[in-house]
Short mmCIF file of C-alpha atoms in Angstrom, two decimals:
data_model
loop_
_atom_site.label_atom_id
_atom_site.label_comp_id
_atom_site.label_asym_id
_atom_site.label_seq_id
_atom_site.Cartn_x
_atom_site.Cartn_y
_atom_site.Cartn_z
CA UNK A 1 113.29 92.77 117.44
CA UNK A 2 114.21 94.13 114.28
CA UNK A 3 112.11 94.16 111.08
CA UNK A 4 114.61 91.52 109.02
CA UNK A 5 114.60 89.39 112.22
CA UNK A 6 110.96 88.91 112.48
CA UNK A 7 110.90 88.25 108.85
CA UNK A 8 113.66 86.05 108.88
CA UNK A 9 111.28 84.48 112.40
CA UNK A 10 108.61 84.18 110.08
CA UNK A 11 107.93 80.41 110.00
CA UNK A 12 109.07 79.97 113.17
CA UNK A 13 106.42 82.12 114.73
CA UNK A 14 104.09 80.50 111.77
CA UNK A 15 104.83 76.96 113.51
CA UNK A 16 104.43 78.53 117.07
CA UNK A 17 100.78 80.24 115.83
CA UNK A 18 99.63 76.98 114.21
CA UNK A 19 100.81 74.99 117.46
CA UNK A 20 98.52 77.73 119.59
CA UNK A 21 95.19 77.21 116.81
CA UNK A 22 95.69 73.43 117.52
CA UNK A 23 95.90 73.40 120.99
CA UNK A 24 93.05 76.06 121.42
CA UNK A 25 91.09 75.63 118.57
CA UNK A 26 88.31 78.30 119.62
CA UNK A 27 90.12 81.11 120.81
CA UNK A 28 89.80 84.02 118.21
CA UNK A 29 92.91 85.46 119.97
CA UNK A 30 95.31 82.50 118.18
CA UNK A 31 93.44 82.42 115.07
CA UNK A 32 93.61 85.93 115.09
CA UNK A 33 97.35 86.43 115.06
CA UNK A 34 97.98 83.60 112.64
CA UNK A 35 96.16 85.01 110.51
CA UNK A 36 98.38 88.63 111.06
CA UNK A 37 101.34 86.31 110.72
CA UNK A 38 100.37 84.65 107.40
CA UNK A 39 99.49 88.16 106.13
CA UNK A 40 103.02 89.05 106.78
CA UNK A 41 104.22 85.96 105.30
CA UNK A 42 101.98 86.54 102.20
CA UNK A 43 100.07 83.75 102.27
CA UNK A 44 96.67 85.68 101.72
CA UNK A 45 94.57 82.46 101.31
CA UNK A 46 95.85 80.99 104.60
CA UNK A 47 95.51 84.73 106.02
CA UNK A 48 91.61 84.85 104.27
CA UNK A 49 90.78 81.28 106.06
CA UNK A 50 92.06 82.06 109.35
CA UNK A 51 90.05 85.41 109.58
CA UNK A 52 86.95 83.58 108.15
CA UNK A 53 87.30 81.00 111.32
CA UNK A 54 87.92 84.12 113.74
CA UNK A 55 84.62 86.02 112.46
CA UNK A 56 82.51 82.08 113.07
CA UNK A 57 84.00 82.17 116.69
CA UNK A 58 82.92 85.32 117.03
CA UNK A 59 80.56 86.88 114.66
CA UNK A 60 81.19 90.58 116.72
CA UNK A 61 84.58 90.73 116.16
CA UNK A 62 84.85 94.45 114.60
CA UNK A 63 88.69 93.87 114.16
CA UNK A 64 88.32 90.51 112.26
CA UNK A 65 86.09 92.18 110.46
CA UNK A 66 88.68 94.92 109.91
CA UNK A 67 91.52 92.72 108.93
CA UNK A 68 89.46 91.03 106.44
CA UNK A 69 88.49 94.32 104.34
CA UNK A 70 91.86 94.66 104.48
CA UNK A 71 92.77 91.85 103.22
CA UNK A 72 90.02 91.82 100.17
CA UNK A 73 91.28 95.09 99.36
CA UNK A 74 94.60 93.75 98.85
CA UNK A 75 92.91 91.01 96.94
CA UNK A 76 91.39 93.13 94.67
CA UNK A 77 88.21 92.08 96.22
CA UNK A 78 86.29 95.46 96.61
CA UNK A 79 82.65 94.63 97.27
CA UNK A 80 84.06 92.22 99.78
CA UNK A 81 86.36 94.61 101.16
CA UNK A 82 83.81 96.79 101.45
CA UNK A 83 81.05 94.53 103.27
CA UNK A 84 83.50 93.37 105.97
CA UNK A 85 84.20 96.77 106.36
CA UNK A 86 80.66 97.93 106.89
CA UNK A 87 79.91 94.68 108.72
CA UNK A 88 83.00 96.40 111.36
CA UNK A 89 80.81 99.66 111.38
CA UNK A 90 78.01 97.27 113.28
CA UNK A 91 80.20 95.52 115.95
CA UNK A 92 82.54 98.45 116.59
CA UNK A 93 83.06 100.78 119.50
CA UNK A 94 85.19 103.03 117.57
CA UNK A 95 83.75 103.23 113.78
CA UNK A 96 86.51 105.38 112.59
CA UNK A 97 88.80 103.36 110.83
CA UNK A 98 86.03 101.55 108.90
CA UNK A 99 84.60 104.38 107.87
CA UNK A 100 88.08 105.70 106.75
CA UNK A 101 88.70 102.03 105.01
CA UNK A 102 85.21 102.21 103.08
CA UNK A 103 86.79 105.67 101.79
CA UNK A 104 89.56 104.65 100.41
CA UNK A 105 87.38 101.73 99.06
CA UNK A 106 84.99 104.41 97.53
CA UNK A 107 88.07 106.31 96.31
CA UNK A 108 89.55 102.85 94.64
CA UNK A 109 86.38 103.06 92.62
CA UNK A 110 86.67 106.74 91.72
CA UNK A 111 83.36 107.63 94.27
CA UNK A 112 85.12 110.48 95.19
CA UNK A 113 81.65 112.11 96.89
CA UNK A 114 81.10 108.55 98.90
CA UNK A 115 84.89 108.97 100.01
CA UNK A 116 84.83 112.25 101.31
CA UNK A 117 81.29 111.17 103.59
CA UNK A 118 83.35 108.23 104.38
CA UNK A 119 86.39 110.12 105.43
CA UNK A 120 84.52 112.88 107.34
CA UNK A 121 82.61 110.46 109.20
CA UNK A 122 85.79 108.66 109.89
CA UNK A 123 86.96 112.09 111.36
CA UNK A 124 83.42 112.84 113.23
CA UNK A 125 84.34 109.65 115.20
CA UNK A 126 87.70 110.20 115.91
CA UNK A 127 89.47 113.40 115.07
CA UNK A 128 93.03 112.24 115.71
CA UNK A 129 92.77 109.83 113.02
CA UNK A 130 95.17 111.04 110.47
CA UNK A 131 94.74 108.98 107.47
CA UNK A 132 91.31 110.15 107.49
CA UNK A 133 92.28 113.61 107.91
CA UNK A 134 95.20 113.18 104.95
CA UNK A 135 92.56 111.67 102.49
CA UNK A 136 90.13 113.69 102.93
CA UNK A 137 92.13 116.17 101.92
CA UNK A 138 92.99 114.35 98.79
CA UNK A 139 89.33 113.82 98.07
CA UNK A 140 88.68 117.66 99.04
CA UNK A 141 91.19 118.57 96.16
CA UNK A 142 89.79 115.82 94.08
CA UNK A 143 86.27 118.02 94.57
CA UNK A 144 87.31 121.27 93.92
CA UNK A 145 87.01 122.07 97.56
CA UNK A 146 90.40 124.00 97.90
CA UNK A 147 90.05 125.74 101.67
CA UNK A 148 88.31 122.56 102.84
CA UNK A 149 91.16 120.71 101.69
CA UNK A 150 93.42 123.00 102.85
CA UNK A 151 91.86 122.78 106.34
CA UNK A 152 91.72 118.59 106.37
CA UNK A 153 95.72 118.55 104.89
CA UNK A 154 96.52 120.90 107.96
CA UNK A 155 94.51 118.70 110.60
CA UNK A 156 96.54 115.88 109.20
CA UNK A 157 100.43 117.17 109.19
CA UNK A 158 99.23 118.27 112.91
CA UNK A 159 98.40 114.62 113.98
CA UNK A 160 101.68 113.12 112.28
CA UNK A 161 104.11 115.19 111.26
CA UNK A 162 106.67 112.73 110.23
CA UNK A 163 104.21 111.40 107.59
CA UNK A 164 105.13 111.71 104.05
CA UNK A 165 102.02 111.54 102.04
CA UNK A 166 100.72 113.75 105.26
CA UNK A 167 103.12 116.52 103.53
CA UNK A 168 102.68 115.97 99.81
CA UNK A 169 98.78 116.48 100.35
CA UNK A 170 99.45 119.56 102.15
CA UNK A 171 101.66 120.96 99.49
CA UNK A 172 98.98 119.85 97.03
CA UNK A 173 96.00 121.63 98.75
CA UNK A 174 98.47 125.12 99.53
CA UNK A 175 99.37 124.85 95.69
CA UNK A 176 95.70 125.14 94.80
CA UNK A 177 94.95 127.89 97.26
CA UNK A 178 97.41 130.00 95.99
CA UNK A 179 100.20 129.81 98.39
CA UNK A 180 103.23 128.35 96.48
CA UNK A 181 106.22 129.43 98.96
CA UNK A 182 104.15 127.66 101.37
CA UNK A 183 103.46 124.49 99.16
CA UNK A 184 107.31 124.56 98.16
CA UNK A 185 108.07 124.43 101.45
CA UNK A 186 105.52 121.64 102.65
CA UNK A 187 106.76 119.45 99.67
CA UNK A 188 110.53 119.58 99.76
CA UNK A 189 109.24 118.21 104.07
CA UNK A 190 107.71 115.56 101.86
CA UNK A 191 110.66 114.66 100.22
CA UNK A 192 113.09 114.84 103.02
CA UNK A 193 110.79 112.32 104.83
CA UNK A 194 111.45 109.50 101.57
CA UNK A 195 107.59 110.80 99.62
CA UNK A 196 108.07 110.23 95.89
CA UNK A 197 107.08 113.46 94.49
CA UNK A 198 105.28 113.54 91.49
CA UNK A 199 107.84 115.23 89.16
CA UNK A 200 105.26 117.35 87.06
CA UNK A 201 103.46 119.01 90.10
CA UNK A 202 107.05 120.07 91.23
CA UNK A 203 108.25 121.47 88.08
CA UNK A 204 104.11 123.11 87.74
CA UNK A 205 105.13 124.44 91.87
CA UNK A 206 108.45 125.70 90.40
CA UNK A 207 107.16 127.58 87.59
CA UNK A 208 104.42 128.91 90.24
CA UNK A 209 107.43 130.90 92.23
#
């Protein structure tokens, strides 16, 4: 199914998901993906409730608890964003994409040292992770820590390559290492995949060749 289909589905899958919380009012499964589904929709408060009831059916649910710190953080809700999140670090198997959440929660807030723990915990746990590796390297540059940066912006582009931002923060962390044919290279990959470049770094990179 297509993207504008399933948007265009919306309430009909709403009705379907509301049908399945009536009928089986404790299973975290339905409340779960109404919840996803109201998300979607953009009904955050419905979204907020439904993950609320899915964490009191089951106070170990690490990806309730997930979804939720996601959700905050879209809310502007920080601190809460940031307790569900660390609430997920308890009940998970796999901490990694909490810890890489709390970074970017720590980064919102201009922590930059908390982030990069975050991130390299988030990488510690599961190396494949690529969002951890791509914003760690935006934190490493963020820190002065150019060949560390350089190393996490690498690790990243290797896990996805078709990743925009994955690009850009390469060409960001070659840039400050001195490599600018490299970094040219890297960021016109960035633009070709849809990233909007920031037009003063390019014209900075340009002036750098």
């Amino acid at each position: 199914m297509s993207e504008q289909q399933t948007t265009e589905d919306l309430p009909a899958v709403i009705a379907e998901m509301e049908a399945k919380t009536l009928e089986f009012p404790k299973s975290l499964m339905a409340h779960h993906h109404l919840a996803l589904v109201y998300r979607k929709a953009g009904r955050q408060e419905d979204a907020l409730q439904e993950l609320l009831k899915c964490i009191e059916i089951d106070e170990a649910s690490a990806e309730s608890y997930i979804n939720l710190g996601a959700l905050y953080f879209e809310m502007g809700e920080l601190d809460k964003s940031l307790e569900a999140n660390r609430k997920a670090l308890i009940h998970s198997v796999n901490p990694a994409q909490a810890y890489c959440n709390i970074g970017l929660i720590h980064q919102q807030q201009g922590d930059n040292d908390k982030a990069m723990d975050a991130y390299t915990k988030a990488t510690l746990n599961d190396p494949k992770l690529a969002f951890a590796w791509i914003n760690l390297a935006a934190a490493k540059i963020g820190a002065g820590k150019y060949d560390e940066a350089l190393h996490a912006a690498k690790k990243g582009v290797a896990m996805e390559p078709d990743y925009p931002m994955a690009h850009n923060n390469l060409a960001v962390a070659l840039f400050y290492n001195d490599k600018y044919q490299e970094a040219e290279k890297a960021l016109k990959k960035a633009e070709s995949l849809g990233y909007p470049v920031e037009p003063m770094f390019k014209q900075i990179l340009a002036e750098k060749l």
